[in-house]
XYZ file of N, CA and C in Angstrom:
375
model
N 88.727 60.967 101.424
C 87.453 60.466 101.556
C 86.612 60.750 100.566
N 85.787 59.561 99.928
C 84.575 59.639 99.177
C 83.509 59.857 99.394
N 82.547 60.536 99.050
C 81.139 60.924 99.619
C 80.059 60.390 98.586
N 78.916 60.131 99.383
C 78.107 59.585 98.400
C 76.813 60.459 98.611
N 76.162 61.034 97.744
C 75.088 62.369 97.758
C 73.539 60.706 98.270
N 72.977 61.069 99.098
C 71.851 60.331 99.716
C 71.245 60.778 100.467
N 69.779 61.066 100.058
C 68.700 61.739 100.974
C 68.368 62.910 100.629
N 66.808 63.281 100.648
C 66.218 64.382 100.482
C 65.383 64.307 99.979
N 64.409 64.985 99.130
C 63.577 64.997 98.485
C 63.380 65.966 97.269
N 63.138 65.332 96.246
C 62.660 66.207 95.076
C 62.035 66.755 94.796
N 61.991 68.117 94.317
C 60.608 68.991 94.793
C 60.075 68.484 92.732
N 59.720 67.692 92.721
C 59.143 67.516 91.386
C 57.846 68.149 90.663
N 57.211 69.606 91.633
C 56.212 70.384 91.336
C 56.747 71.420 91.099
N 58.166 71.414 91.036
C 58.545 72.735 90.582
C 59.621 72.370 89.686
N 59.798 70.825 88.645
C 60.306 70.625 87.949
C 61.447 70.493 88.145
N 61.948 70.006 89.325
C 63.271 69.720 89.843
C 63.586 68.196 89.644
N 64.610 67.932 88.651
C 65.499 66.319 88.765
C 65.772 66.182 89.933
N 65.861 64.530 89.486
C 66.739 63.843 91.035
C 68.570 64.465 91.154
N 68.869 64.715 89.945
C 70.343 65.452 90.130
C 70.239 66.711 90.895
N 69.435 67.722 90.215
C 69.191 69.058 90.694
C 68.779 68.441 92.282
N 68.086 68.045 92.675
C 67.389 67.793 94.432
C 68.678 67.327 95.409
N 69.350 66.442 94.457
C 70.803 66.436 95.685
C 71.616 67.180 95.659
N 71.740 68.239 94.419
C 72.928 69.384 94.460
C 72.371 70.232 95.672
N 70.786 70.727 95.461
C 70.388 71.494 96.028
C 70.070 71.069 97.714
N 69.757 69.727 97.957
C 69.815 69.341 99.194
C 71.080 69.111 100.008
N 71.973 68.927 99.200
C 73.634 69.229 99.846
C 73.641 70.561 100.310
N 73.322 71.016 99.381
C 73.570 72.681 99.845
C 72.912 73.133 100.811
N 71.429 72.946 101.121
C 70.904 73.271 102.096
C 71.541 72.439 103.777
N 71.361 71.119 103.276
C 71.939 70.613 104.547
C 73.100 70.405 105.330
N 74.407 70.591 104.386
C 75.411 70.776 104.472
C 76.557 71.969 104.586
N 75.609 72.783 103.186
C 76.366 74.061 103.360
C 77.269 73.588 102.120
N 77.291 72.978 101.434
C 78.770 72.777 100.208
C 77.261 72.682 99.163
N 78.015 73.388 97.947
C 77.550 73.471 96.849
C 78.214 72.432 96.127
N 77.891 71.289 95.837
C 78.813 70.353 95.461
C 77.666 69.496 93.968
N 78.339 69.380 92.332
C 77.433 68.966 91.652
C 77.793 67.789 91.746
N 76.569 66.690 91.539
C 76.601 65.399 91.604
C 77.061 65.073 90.557
N 78.253 63.932 90.894
C 78.656 63.022 89.785
C 77.840 62.148 88.992
N 78.507 61.169 88.883
C 77.557 59.919 87.914
C 76.609 59.117 89.006
N 75.463 58.670 88.424
C 74.900 58.089 89.257
C 75.340 56.391 89.753
N 75.449 56.196 90.752
C 76.025 55.063 91.551
C 74.770 53.807 91.361
N 73.625 54.474 92.275
C 72.408 53.360 92.562
C 70.811 53.655 92.345
N 70.032 52.870 92.006
C 68.737 53.619 92.210
C 68.143 52.581 92.987
N 67.377 52.933 93.953
C 66.496 51.648 95.030
C 65.328 52.055 94.986
N 64.697 50.978 94.576
C 62.893 50.884 95.231
C 63.042 50.728 96.349
N 62.370 51.666 97.211
C 61.851 51.302 98.643
C 60.777 51.348 99.066
N 60.076 50.063 99.312
C 59.167 50.194 99.856
C 58.696 50.229 101.348
N 57.486 50.911 101.551
C 57.602 51.339 103.235
C 55.787 50.776 103.555
N 55.778 50.379 104.918
C 54.506 49.852 105.350
C 53.889 50.704 105.440
N 53.870 52.125 105.539
C 52.982 52.776 105.865
C 52.709 54.057 105.003
N 53.542 53.962 103.829
C 53.764 55.109 102.590
C 53.737 54.718 101.523
N 53.346 55.319 100.087
C 54.030 54.228 99.284
C 55.454 54.308 98.801
N 55.830 53.417 97.618
C 57.144 53.461 97.593
C 58.074 54.552 97.022
N 59.202 54.676 97.132
C 59.665 55.513 96.841
C 60.871 55.268 96.067
N 61.509 56.432 95.096
C 62.574 55.593 94.690
C 63.735 56.879 95.214
N 65.010 56.329 95.612
C 66.469 56.676 96.123
C 67.350 56.558 94.944
N 68.154 57.932 94.769
C 68.797 57.963 93.775
C 70.304 58.436 94.710
N 71.453 57.554 94.400
C 72.765 57.785 95.011
C 73.856 58.481 94.045
N 73.923 59.487 93.942
C 75.557 59.821 92.719
C 76.481 60.187 93.680
N 77.765 59.733 93.017
C 79.145 60.306 93.925
C 79.156 61.615 93.654
N 79.836 61.730 95.062
C 80.058 63.124 95.559
C 81.190 63.348 95.352
N 82.382 62.802 95.204
C 83.629 63.167 94.753
C 84.620 62.893 96.024
N 85.572 63.167 95.639
C 86.693 63.265 96.976
C 86.920 64.766 97.211
N 86.422 64.958 98.678
C 86.633 66.277 99.093
C 87.531 66.570 100.201
N 88.542 67.697 99.728
C 89.887 68.383 100.142
C 89.335 68.707 101.562
N 90.482 68.820 102.307
C 90.341 69.293 103.996
C 89.444 70.481 103.903
N 89.693 71.128 103.232
C 89.022 72.739 102.796
C 87.754 73.071 102.850
N 87.363 71.496 102.024
C 85.970 71.451 101.695
C 84.721 71.116 103.012
N 85.717 69.919 103.806
C 85.475 69.226 105.034
C 85.541 70.386 105.856
N 86.318 71.606 106.013
C 86.140 72.685 107.207
C 84.743 73.395 106.603
N 84.355 73.552 105.801
C 83.317 74.374 105.524
C 81.439 73.527 105.549
N 81.745 72.525 106.283
C 80.432 71.777 105.989
C 79.590 72.721 107.315
N 78.530 73.119 107.039
C 77.796 73.743 108.105
C 76.171 73.000 108.023
N 75.958 72.049 108.961
C 74.917 71.279 109.048
C 73.538 72.529 109.090
N 72.292 71.865 108.817
C 71.219 72.868 108.772
C 70.518 71.890 110.203
N 71.011 72.470 111.018
C 70.174 72.200 112.323
C 68.915 71.435 112.383
N 68.061 72.538 112.074
C 66.689 71.881 111.961
C 66.419 70.455 111.155
N 67.573 70.161 110.535
C 67.482 68.624 110.055
C 68.225 67.983 110.549
N 69.441 68.261 111.084
C 70.855 67.267 110.887
C 71.243 67.601 112.217
N 71.768 66.738 113.131
C 72.316 66.983 114.498
C 73.864 66.769 114.367
N 74.427 66.037 113.833
C 75.953 65.785 113.500
C 76.127 65.132 112.208
N 77.447 64.554 112.277
C 77.876 64.454 110.937
C 79.317 63.475 111.309
N 79.347 62.510 110.660
C 81.231 62.111 110.958
C 81.403 60.895 109.608
N 82.772 60.830 109.162
C 83.203 59.846 108.331
C 83.520 58.687 109.067
N 83.051 57.792 107.943
C 82.368 56.400 108.395
C 83.306 55.308 107.720
N 84.358 54.916 107.902
C 84.861 53.699 107.181
C 83.746 52.764 106.820
N 83.934 52.069 105.604
C 82.945 51.453 105.079
C 82.765 50.096 105.844
N 83.795 49.659 106.693
C 83.453 48.775 106.928
C 83.162 48.783 108.529
N 82.488 49.886 108.851
C 81.880 50.082 110.107
C 80.328 50.973 109.635
N 79.763 50.615 108.370
C 78.642 51.508 108.092
C 77.491 50.978 108.555
N 77.519 49.180 108.766
C 76.279 48.235 109.414
C 76.218 48.988 111.269
N 77.088 49.557 111.315
C 76.717 50.338 112.635
C 75.941 51.918 113.027
N 76.267 51.998 111.782
C 75.423 53.511 111.483
C 74.251 53.748 110.973
N 74.270 52.961 110.271
C 73.073 52.612 109.310
C 72.253 51.645 109.192
N 70.957 51.766 109.080
C 69.820 51.043 109.228
C 70.180 49.943 108.244
N 69.682 48.511 108.308
C 69.880 47.266 107.141
C 69.521 48.002 105.851
N 68.282 48.423 105.399
C 68.086 48.758 103.609
C 68.871 49.978 103.316
N 69.376 51.077 104.517
C 69.882 52.088 103.727
C 71.979 51.276 103.572
N 72.165 50.841 104.958
C 73.207 50.120 104.725
C 73.863 49.583 103.307
N 72.758 48.716 103.014
C 72.792 47.929 101.637
C 72.653 48.543 100.542
N 71.955 49.699 100.550
C 71.874 50.842 99.300
C 73.699 51.639 99.403
N 73.617 52.067 100.885
C 75.251 52.686 100.585
C 76.334 51.627 99.937
N 76.500 50.497 100.390
C 77.197 49.334 100.350
C 77.254 49.218 98.717
N 76.074 49.000 98.090
C 76.196 48.844 96.399
C 76.765 49.934 95.630
N 76.447 51.133 96.484
C 77.122 52.795 95.822
C 78.231 52.351 95.854
N 78.750 51.933 96.685
C 80.542 51.917 97.106
C 80.935 50.843 96.055
N 80.057 49.778 95.880
C 80.746 48.780 95.236
C 80.650 48.830 93.417
N 80.056 49.650 93.053
C 79.890 50.452 91.776
C 80.932 51.462 91.596
N 81.271 52.152 92.442
C 82.887 52.902 92.576
C 83.977 52.353 92.554
N 83.918 50.799 93.369
C 85.055 50.346 92.915
C 85.148 49.360 92.057
N 84.340 48.997 91.077
C 84.260 47.956 89.913
C 83.879 48.878 88.500
N 83.713 50.110 88.858
C 83.531 50.800 87.364
C 82.320 50.596 87.006
N 81.545 49.889 87.526
C 80.276 49.549 87.054
C 79.130 50.243 86.516
N 78.444 50.081 86.063
C 77.035 50.990 85.889
C 76.605 50.914 86.883
N 75.196 51.719 87.111
C 74.876 52.261 88.073
C 73.999 50.592 88.866
N 73.961 50.615 90.065
C 73.100 49.343 90.448
C 71.665 49.551 90.305
N 70.735 48.460 90.203
C 69.559 48.813 90.245
C 68.695 48.000 91.780
N 68.249 48.434 92.300
C 68.200 48.092 93.618
C 66.961 47.888 93.647
N 66.162 46.760 94.818
C 65.237 47.307 94.987
C 64.963 46.852 97.027
N 64.847 47.685 97.903
C 64.624 47.463 99.131
C 66.100 47.221 99.593
N 66.977 47.963 98.559
C 68.792 47.749 99.035
C 69.206 46.656 98.474
N 68.474 45.701 97.410
C 69.143 44.497 97.338
C 69.121 44.499 95.880
N 70.122 43.818 95.232
C 70.711 43.909 93.632
C 69.537 43.257 93.218
N 68.575 44.039 91.920
C 67.661 43.272 90.879
C 68.149 42.159 90.416
N 68.046 41.000 90.305
C 68.460 40.298 89.554
C 67.865 39.867 87.990
N 67.974 39.879 86.801
C 67.316 39.775 85.814
C 67.894 40.024 84.439
């Protein structure tokens, strides 16, 4: 099962890059020290009560069973995790997030360069 790094906050005040932040957040939140693979998508996300944010999605690779068995949740932030087939993403992820993850998976399938998104939708231009 291929994984996609998604979520977390970059500690830019400490000089952390998005790639470094993805690795740190993965370690903190699920206990796995995984070097992010290639960049799959960048999403400019607007919010009604906050400034826009930029989300970076990286290829998390294919995990062997022993890596799945080593997952340990940071209980202050995460309640559970599950594997979801891509056909079931919409039932588990809200609109923009589902579109963002689907775009990243399409990049993996096609071998294309990273997807540029705005609010989860591809930018045409």
